Short mmCIF file of C-alpha atoms in Angstrom, two decimals:
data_model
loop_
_atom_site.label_atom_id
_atom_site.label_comp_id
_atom_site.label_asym_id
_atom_site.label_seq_id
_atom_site.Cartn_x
_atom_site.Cartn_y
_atom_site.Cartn_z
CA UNK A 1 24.32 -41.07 61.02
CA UNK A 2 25.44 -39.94 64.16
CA UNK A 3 25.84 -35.81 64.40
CA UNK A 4 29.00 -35.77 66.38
CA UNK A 5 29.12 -31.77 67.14
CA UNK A 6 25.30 -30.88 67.17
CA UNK A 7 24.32 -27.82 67.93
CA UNK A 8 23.44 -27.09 71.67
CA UNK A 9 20.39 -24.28 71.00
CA UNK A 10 17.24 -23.75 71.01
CA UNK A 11 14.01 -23.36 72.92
CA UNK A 12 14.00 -26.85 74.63
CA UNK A 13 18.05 -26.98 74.77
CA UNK A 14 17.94 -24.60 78.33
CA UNK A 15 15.41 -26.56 79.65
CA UNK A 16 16.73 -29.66 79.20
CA UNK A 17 20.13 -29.09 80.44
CA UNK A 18 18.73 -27.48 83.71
CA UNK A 19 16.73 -30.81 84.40
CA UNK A 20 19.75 -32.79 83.49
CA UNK A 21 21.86 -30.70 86.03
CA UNK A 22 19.73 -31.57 88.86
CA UNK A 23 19.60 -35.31 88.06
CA UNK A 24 23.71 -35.28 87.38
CA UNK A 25 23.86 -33.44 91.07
CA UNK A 26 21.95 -36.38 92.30
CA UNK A 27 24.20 -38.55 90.39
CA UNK A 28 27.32 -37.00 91.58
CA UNK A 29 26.35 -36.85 95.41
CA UNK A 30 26.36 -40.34 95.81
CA UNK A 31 30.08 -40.70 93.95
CA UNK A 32 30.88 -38.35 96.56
CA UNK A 33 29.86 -40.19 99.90
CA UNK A 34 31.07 -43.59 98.54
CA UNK A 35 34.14 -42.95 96.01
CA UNK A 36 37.42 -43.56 97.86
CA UNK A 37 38.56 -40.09 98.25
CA UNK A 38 41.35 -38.24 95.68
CA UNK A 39 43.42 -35.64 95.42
CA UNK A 40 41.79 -31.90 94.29
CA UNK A 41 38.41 -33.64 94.65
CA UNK A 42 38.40 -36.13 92.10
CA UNK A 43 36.03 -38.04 93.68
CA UNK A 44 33.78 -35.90 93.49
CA UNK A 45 33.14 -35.34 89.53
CA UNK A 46 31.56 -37.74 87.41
CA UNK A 47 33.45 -39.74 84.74
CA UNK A 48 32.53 -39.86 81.09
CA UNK A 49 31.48 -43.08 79.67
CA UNK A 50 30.33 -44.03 76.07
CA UNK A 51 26.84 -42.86 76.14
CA UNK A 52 26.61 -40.33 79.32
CA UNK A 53 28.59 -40.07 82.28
CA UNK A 54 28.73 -42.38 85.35
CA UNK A 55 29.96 -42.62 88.95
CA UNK A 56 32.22 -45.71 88.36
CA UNK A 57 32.69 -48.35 90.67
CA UNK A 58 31.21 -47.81 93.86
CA UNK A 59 30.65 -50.14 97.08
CA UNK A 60 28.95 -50.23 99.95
CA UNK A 61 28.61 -53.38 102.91
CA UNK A 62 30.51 -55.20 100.55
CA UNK A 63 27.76 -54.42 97.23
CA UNK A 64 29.48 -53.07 94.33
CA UNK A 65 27.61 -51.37 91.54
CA UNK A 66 27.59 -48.03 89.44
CA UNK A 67 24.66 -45.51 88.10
CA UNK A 68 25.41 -44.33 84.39
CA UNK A 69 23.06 -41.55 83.19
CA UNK A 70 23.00 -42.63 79.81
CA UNK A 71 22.08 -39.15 77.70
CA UNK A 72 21.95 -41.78 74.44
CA UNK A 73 18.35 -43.05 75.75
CA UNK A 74 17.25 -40.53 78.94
CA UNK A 75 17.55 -42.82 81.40
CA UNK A 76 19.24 -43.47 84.58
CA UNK A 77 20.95 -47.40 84.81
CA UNK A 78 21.84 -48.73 88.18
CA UNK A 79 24.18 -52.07 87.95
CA UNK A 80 24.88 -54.47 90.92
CA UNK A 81 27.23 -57.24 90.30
CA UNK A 82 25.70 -60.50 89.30
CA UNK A 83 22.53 -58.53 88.67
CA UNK A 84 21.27 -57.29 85.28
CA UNK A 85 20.78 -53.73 85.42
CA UNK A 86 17.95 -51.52 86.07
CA UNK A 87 16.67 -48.52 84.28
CA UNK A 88 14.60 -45.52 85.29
CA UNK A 89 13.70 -43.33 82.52
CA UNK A 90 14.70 -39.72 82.33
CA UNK A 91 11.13 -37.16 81.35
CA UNK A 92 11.26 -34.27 83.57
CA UNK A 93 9.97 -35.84 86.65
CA UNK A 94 11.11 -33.46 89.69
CA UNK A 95 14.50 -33.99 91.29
CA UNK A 96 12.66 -35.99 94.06
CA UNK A 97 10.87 -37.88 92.46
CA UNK A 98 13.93 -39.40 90.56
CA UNK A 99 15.83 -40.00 94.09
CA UNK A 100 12.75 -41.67 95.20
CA UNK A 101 12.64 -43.96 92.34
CA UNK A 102 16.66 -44.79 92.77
CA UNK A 103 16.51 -44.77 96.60
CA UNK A 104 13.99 -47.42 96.16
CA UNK A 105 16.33 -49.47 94.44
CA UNK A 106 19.44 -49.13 96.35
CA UNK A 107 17.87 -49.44 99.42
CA UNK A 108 16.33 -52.87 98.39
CA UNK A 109 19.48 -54.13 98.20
CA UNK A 110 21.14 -52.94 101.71
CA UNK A 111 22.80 -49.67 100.40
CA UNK A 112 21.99 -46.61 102.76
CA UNK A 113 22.32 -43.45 100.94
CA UNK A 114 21.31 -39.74 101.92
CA UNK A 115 21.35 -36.46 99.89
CA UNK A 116 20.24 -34.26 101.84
CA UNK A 117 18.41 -31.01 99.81
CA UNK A 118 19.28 -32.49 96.58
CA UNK A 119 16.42 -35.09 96.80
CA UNK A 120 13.83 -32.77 97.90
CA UNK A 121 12.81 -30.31 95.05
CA UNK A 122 9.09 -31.55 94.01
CA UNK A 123 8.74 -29.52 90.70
CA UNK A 124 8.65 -30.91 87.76
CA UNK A 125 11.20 -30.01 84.55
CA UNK A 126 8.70 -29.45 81.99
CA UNK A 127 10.83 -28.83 78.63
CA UNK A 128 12.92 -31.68 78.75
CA UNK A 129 13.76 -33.20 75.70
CA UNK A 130 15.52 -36.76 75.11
CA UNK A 131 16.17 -34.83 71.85
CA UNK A 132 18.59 -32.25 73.42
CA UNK A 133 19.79 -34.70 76.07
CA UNK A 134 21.26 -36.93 72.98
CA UNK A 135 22.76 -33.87 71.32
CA UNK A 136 24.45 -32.54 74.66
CA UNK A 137 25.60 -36.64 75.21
CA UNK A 138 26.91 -36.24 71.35
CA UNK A 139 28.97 -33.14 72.16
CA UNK A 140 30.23 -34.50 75.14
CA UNK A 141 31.27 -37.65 73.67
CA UNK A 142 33.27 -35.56 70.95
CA UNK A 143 34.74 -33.13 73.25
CA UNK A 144 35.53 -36.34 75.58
CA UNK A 145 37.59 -37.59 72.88
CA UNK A 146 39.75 -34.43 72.06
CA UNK A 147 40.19 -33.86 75.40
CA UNK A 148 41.73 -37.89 75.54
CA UNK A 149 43.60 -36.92 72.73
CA UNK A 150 45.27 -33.77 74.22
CA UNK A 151 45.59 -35.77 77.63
CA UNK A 152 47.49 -38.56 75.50
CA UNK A 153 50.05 -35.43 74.04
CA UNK A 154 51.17 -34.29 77.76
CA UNK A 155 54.21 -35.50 79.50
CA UNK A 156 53.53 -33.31 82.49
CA UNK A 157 50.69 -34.58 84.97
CA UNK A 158 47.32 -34.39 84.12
CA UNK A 159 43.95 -35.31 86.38
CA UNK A 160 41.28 -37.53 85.12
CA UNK A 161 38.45 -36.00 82.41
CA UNK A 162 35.84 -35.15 85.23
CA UNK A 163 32.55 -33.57 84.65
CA UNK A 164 31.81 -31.54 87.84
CA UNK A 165 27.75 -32.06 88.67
CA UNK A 166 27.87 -28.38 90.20
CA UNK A 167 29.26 -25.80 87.30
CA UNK A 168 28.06 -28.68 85.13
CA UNK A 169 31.30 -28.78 83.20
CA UNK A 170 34.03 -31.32 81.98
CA UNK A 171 37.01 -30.78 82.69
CA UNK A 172 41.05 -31.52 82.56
CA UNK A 173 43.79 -30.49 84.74
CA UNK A 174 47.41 -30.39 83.61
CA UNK A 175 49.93 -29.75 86.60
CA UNK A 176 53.40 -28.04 85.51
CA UNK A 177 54.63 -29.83 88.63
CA UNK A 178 55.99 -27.06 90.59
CA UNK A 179 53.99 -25.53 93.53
CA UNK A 180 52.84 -21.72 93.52
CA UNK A 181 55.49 -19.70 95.22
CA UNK A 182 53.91 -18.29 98.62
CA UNK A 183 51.16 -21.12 98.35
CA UNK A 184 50.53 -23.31 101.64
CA UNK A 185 51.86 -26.89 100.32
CA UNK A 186 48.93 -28.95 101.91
CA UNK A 187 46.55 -26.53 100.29
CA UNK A 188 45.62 -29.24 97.39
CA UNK A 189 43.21 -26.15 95.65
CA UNK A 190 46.07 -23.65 95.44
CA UNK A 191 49.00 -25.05 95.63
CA UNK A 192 49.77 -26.30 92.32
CA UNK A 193 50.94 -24.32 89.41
CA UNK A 194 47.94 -25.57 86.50
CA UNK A 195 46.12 -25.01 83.84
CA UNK A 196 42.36 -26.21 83.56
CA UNK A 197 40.74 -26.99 80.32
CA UNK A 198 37.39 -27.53 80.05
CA UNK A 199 33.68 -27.46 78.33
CA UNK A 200 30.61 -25.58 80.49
CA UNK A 201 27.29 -26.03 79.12
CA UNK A 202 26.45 -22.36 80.08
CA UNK A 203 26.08 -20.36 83.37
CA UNK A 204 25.91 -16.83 84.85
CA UNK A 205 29.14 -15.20 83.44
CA UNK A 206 28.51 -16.86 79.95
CA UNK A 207 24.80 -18.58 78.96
CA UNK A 208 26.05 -20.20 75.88
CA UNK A 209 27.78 -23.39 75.75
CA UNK A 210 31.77 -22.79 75.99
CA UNK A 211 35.35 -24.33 75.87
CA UNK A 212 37.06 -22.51 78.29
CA UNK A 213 40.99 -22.59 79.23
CA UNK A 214 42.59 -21.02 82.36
CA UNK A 215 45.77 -20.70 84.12
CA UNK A 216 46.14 -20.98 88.19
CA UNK A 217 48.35 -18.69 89.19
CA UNK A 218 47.91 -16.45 85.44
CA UNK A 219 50.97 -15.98 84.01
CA UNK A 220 51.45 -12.27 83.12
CA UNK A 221 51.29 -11.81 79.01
CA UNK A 222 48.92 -15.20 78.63
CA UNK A 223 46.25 -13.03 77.08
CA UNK A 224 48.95 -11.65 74.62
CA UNK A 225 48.40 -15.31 72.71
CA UNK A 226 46.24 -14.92 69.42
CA UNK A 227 43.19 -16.94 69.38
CA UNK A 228 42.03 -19.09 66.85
CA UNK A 229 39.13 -18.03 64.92
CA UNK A 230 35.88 -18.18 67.06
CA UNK A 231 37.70 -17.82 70.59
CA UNK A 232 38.31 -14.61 72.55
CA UNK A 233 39.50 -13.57 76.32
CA UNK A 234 36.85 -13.11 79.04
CA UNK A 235 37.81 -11.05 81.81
CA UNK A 236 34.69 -10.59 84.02
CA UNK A 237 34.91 -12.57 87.21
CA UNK A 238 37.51 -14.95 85.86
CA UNK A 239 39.77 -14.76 83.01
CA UNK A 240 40.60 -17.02 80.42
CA UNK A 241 40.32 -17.96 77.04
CA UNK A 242 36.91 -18.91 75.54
CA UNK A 243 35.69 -20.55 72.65
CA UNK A 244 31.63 -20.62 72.35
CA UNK A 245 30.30 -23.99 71.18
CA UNK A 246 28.21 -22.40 68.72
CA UNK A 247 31.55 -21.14 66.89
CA UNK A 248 33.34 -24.11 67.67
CA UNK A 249 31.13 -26.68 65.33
CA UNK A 250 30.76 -23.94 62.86
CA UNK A 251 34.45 -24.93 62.02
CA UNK A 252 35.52 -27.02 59.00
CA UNK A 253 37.18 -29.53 61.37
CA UNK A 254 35.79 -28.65 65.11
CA UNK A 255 37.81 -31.75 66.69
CA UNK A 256 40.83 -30.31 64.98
CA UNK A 257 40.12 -26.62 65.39
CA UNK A 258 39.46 -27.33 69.54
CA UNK A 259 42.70 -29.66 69.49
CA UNK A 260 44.86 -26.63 67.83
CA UNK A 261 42.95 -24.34 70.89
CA UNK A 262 44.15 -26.39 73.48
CA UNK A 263 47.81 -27.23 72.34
CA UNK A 264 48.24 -23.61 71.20
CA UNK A 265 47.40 -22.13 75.06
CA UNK A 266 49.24 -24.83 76.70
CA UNK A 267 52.52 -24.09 74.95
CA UNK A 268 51.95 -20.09 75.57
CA UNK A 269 51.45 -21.11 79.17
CA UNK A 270 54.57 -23.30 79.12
CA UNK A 271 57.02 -20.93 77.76
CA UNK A 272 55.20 -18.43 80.23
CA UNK A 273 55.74 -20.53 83.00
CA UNK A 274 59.50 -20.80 81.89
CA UNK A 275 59.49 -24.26 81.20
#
């Protein structure tokens, strides 16, 4: 049976999701030089799929085809239409010698692709574990799903369910539709009144996996809501609401528990907003 909110821990877990952020950077460079472009750089993040996350269609000289990394199996698959795809297994080999392996097979078939400094980093990721990699492709599956689920609840405007290859974090913007008083218009970053909810599988401010939630601009009093059990306000570098992973899927119902996280902060920041 499938564990559906494993835990994300352990000596191989960092490791692992270091090696997978270098490949997913790869991954993500290529949906950004050939993905039509979007509004607050859409086109840029990654797009969960059932087993991983993929770039979605792209095309290039009139050759469609998409790269999943499928966390389910560690491996990388590269479809072309009318082709059956190609795999390259995910095992710690360096972050160049992956793009060499992939450049190899998109430039067989006429597609020129460059990533600069990405492609270039000849150590390998010793510690990686297909182990961990299905866990973290679990979670994100799960998380995935509530976040659908919350998406579905919103009549507002909401972005797609984007995992960023940078921060390494999935993520959902809601909009309140007005724009930030004093705010240039054009300014597609900073000109929206939002609220960002998302999952970061650890970085400098917090090493831990997390569900964070934040408000662009903060309305005053937000950090007056109570928490649900497990979550707490961070207030070093950025603030928001937080919810470690760890006490997350020690929850009777995590799904649940996360959902009530989410809807309770975006009605706080609603009536805070004056909505």
């Amino acid at each position: 049976m499938i564990d559906l909110w494993p835990p994300l821990a352990g000596n191989d877990w960092i490791p692992t999701r270091d090696a997978l952020h270098d490949y997913l950077q790869i991954i993500g460079e290529i949906r950004t030089q050939l993905a039509p472009r979007q509004k607050h750089w859409w086109h840029v993040g990654l797009l969960p799929s059932l087993n991983g996350v993929s770039t979605g269609r792209l095309r290039q000289n009139e050759k469609s085809f998409a790269i999943e990394a499928d966390l389910q199996n560690s491996r990388v698959i590269l479809s072309f239409q009318d082709e059956d795809p190609l795999h390259i297994s995910l095992n710690g080999q360096s972050s160049r010698a992956l793009w060499s392996q992939m450049h190899d097979v998109v430039s067989g078939r006429g597609i020129q692709l460059e990533i600069g400094d990405l492609g270039t980093n000849t150590v390998e990721l010793t510690g990686y574990s297909p182990e961990q990699a299905r866990a973290l492709g679990n979670g994100l599956n799960s998380i995935t799903w509530i976040f659908e689920t919350f998406k579905g609840e919103q009549r507002k405007e909401t972005g797609p369910i984007t995992l960023w290859p940078h921060h390494f974090d999935l993520a959902l913007l809601w909009f309140s539709g007005r724009l930030v008083e004093g705010a240039d218009p054009d300014d597609e970053e900073k000109a929206d009144e939002q609220m960002n909810f998302g999952f970061a599988t650890g970085d400098r401010a917090i090493s831990e996996p997390y569900v964070y939630i934040t408000a662009y601009p903060l309305p005053e009093r937000l950090s007056d809501t109570p928490l649900p059990e497990g979550a707490y306000w961070h207030t070093e570098g950025w603030q928001g609401a937080v919810m470690p992973y760890a006490s997350l899927i020690q929850t009777a119902d995590p799904g649940e528990h996360l959902l009530g996280f989410m809807r309770r902060l975006i009605e706080a920041g609603q009536e805070l907003m004056g909505l």
